[in-house]
Short mmCIF file of C-alpha atoms and ligand atoms in Angstrom, two decimals:
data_model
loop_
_atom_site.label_atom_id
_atom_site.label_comp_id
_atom_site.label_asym_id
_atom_site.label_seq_id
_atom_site.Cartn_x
_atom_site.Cartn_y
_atom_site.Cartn_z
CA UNK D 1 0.00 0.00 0.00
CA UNK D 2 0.72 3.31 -0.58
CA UNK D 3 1.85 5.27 2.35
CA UNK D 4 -0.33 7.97 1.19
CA UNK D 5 -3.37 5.87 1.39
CA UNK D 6 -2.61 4.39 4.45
CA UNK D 7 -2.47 7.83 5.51
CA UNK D 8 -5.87 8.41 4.44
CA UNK D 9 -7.88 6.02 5.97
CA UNK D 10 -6.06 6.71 9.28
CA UNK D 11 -7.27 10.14 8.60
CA UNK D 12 -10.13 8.81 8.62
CA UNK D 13 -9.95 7.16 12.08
CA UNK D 14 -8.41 10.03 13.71
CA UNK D 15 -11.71 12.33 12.42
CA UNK D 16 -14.71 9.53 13.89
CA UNK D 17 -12.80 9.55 16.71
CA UNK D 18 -12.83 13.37 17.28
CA UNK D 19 -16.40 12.89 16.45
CA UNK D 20 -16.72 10.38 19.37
CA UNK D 21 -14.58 12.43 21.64
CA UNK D 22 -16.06 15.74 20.59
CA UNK D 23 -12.11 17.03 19.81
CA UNK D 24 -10.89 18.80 17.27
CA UNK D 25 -8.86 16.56 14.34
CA UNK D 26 -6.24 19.49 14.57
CA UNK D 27 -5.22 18.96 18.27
CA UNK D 28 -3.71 15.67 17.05
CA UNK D 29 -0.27 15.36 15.67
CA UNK D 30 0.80 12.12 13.51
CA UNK D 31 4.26 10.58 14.12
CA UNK D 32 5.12 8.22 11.41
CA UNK D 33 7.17 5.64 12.77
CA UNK D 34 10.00 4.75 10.30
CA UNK D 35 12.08 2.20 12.78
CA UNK D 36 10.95 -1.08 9.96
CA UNK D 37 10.90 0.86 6.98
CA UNK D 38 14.13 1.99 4.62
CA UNK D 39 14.33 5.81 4.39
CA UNK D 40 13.08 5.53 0.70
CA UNK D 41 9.98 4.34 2.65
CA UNK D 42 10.08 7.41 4.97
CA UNK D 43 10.86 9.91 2.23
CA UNK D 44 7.70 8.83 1.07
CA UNK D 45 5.59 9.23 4.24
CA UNK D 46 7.13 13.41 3.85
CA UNK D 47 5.78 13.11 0.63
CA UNK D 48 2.37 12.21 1.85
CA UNK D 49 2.65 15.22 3.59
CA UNK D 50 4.04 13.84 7.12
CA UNK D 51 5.70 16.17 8.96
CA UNK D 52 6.97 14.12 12.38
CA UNK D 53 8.95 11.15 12.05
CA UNK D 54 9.90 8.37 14.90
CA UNK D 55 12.81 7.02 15.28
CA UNK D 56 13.72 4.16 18.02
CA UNK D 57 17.64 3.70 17.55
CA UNK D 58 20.40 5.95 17.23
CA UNK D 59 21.71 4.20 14.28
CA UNK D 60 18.39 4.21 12.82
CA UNK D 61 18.15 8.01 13.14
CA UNK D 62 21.32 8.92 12.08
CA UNK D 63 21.34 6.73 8.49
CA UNK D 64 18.15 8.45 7.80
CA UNK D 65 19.08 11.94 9.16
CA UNK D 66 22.11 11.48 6.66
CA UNK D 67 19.29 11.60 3.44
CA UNK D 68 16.39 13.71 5.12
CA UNK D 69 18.35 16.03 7.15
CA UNK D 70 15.98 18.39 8.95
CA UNK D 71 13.02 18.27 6.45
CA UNK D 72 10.91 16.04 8.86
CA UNK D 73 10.46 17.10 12.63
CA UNK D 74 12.77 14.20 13.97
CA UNK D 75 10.98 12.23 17.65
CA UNK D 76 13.19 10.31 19.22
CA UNK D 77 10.73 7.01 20.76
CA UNK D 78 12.55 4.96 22.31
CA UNK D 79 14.56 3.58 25.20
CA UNK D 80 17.52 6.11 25.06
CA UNK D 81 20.87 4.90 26.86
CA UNK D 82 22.69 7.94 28.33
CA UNK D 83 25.81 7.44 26.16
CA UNK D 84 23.69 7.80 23.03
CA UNK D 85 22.37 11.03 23.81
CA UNK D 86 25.12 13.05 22.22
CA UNK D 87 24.13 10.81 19.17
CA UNK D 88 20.76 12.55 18.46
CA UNK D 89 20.73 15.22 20.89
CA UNK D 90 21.38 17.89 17.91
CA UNK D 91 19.10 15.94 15.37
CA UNK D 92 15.81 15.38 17.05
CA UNK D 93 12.83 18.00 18.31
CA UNK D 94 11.47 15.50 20.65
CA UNK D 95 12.48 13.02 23.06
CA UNK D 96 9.64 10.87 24.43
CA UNK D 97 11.48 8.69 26.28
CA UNK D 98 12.74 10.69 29.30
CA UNK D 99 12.71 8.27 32.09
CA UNK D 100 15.22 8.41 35.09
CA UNK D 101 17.53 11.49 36.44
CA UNK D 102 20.81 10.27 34.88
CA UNK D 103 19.29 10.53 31.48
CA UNK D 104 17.82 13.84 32.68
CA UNK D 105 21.53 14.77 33.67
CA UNK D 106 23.18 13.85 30.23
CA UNK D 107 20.15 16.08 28.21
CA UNK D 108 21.27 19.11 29.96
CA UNK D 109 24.40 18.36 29.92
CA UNK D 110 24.55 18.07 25.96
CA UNK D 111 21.76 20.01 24.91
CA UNK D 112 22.55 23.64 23.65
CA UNK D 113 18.73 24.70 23.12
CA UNK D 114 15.95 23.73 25.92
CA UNK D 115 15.30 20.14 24.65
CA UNK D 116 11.42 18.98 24.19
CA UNK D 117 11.33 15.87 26.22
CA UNK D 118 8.26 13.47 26.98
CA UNK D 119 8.55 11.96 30.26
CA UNK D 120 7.53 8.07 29.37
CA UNK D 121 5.52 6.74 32.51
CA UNK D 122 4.98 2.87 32.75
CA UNK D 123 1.19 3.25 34.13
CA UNK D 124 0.60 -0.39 33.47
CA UNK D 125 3.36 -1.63 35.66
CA UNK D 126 4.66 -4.28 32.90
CA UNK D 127 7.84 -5.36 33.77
CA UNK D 128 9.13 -5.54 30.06
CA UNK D 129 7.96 -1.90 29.82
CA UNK D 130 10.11 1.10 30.63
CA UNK D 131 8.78 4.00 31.86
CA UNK D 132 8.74 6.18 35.23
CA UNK D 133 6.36 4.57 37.59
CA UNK D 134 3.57 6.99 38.23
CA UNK D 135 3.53 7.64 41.74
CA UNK D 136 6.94 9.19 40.93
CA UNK D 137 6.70 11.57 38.20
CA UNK D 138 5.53 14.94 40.11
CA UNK D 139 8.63 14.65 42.18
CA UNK D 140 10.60 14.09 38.91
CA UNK D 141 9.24 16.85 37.42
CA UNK D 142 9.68 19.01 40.04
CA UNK D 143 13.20 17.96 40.85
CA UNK D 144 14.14 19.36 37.02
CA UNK D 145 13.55 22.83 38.09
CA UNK D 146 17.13 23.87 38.01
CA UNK D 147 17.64 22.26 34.43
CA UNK D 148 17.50 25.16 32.01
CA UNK D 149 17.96 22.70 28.90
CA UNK D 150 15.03 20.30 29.50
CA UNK D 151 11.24 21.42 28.92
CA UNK D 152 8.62 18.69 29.62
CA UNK D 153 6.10 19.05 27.18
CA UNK D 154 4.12 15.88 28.08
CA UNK D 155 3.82 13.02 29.00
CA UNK D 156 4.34 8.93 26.98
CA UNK D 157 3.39 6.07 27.41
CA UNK D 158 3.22 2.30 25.68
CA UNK D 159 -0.41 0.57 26.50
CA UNK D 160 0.15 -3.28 27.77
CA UNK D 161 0.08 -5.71 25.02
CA UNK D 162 -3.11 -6.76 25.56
CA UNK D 163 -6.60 -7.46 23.78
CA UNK D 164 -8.77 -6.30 26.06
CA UNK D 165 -9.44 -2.54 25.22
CA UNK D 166 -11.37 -1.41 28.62
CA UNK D 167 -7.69 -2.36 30.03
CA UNK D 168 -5.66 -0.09 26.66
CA UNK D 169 -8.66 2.24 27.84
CA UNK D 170 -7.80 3.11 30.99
CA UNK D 171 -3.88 2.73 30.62
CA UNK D 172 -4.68 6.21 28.56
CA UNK D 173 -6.92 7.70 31.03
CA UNK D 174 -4.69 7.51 33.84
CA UNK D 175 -2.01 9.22 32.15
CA UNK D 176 -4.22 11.76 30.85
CA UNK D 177 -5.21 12.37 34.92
CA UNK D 178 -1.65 12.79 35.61
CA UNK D 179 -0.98 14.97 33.14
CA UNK D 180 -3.55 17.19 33.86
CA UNK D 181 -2.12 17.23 37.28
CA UNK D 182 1.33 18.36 36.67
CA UNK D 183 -0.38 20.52 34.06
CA UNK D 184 -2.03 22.60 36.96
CA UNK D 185 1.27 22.86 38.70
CA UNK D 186 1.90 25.47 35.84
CA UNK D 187 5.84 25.25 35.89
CA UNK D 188 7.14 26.81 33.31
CA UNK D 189 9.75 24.80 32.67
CA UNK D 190 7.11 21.67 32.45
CA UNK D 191 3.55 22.69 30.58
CA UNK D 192 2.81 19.95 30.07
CA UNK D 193 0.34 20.06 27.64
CA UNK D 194 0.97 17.01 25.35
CA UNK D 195 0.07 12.85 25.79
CA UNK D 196 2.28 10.98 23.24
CA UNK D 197 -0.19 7.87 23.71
CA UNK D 198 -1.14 5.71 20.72
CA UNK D 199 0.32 3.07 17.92
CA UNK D 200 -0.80 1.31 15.35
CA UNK D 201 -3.74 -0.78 17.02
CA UNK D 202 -4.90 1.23 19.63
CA UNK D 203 -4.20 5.13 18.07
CA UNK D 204 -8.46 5.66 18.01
CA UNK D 205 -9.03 4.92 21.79
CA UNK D 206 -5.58 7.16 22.58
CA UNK D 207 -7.79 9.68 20.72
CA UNK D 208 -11.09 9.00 22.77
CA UNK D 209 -8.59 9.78 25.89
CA UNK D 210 -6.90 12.69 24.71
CA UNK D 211 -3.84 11.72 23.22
CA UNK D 212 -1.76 14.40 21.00
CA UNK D 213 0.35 13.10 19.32
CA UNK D 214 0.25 9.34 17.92
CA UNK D 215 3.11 7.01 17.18
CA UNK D 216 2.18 4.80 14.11
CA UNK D 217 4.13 3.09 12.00
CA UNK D 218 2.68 -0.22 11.13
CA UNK D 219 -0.44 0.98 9.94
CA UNK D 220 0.90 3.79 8.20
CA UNK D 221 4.77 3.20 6.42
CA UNK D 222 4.56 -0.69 6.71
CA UNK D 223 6.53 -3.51 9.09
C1 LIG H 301 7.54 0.83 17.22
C2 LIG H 301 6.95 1.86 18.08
C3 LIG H 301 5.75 2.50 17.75
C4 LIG H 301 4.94 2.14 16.51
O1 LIG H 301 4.40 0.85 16.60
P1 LIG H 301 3.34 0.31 15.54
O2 LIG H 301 2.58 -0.71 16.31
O3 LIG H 301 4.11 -0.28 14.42
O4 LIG H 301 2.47 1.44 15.13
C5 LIG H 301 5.28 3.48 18.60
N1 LIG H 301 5.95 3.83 19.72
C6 LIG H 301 7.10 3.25 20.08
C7 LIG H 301 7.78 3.69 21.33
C8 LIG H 301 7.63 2.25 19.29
O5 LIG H 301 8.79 1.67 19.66
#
């Protein structure tokens, strides 16, 4: 399939569930997630008119940062190692996958601009996941006050892999209630406006719960 017309029918999705939500289709960024694809692939996702790509690896970024450059908005995803971060740090407008101090540490220690950073909770308590547990994140947050290169725009997460939706469902909702927590602590150095919440089978009820920006890359550039 084309990646245009994938992109179309997710289109789609994203507007019935707006509908269902009573959102606007606007308030929701697409991240295509290019991690399986070759950058051919992704070149063709900007051609679709896709602004944000996802990346998951360093390597991964950088051979495709070599061909795009800075025409995408570059997200880094996923687990990020704290020796890596001078890898990407100057490449990518996003990090979603802020998790513990030291990583926190190594951001503004490399960063020469205020980086956008996610801070990726685990709110299902998977062991395989990653993520911040939630009972921890305020304190987090507010223990980044005297880091003048780190703003937290949001927060991620990863829903368990699971069929049961009413369980996806309220993996979302809970991190939509702790956003809107550390939302009203109206830091400025942590807004925290923005839920990076949604992939490829479960984007629509991320949606229905608020999400801002989706992470899709099956359904959109292909496995
Ligand atoms: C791979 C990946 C995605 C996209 O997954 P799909 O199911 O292919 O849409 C989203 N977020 C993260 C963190 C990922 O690693």
């Amino acid at each position: 399939m084309k990646v245009a017309e994938n992109l179309a029918f997710i289109h789609e999705q994203i507007e019935s569930a707006c509908l269902r939500a009573n959102r606007d289709p606007k308030e929701i960024k697409i991240i295509a997630v290019t991690k399986y694809v070759t950058t051919e692939r992704a070149a063709e996702a900007l051609d679709a008119g896709i602004i944000h790509l996802g990346e998951n690896r360093d390597d991964g970024l950088l051979a495709k940062y070599e061909k795009l450059g800075n025409k995408p908005v570059w997200h880094f995803i996923g687990t990020l190692q704290s020796k890596k971060v001078k890898n990407i740090i100057d490449k990518v407008s996003y990090i979603h996958s802020l998790d513990r101090m030291s990583l926190a540490e190594e951001i503004e220690k490399r960063a020469e601009q205020r980086m956008k950073c996610f801070v990726q909770v685990n709110v299902s308590g998977e062991q395989s996941k990653h993520g911040m547990e939630p009972e921890k994140v305020k304190q987090f947050i507010e223990d980044l006050k005297t880091f003048s290169h780190i703003e937290i725009v949001g927060l991620m997460t990863m829903a368990p892999l699971t069929e049961d939706k009413e369980i996806i469902r309220r993996t979302f909702r809970e991190l939509k209630r702790l956003q809107e927590e550390i939302e009203a602590m109206q830091l400025t150095y942590a807004p925290c406006h923005e839920l990076s919440m949604g992939m490829s089978n479960d984007f629509t009820i991320a949606i229905e719960e608020g999400s801002t920006f989706v992470r899709i890359g099956t359904a959109l550039v292909g496995s």
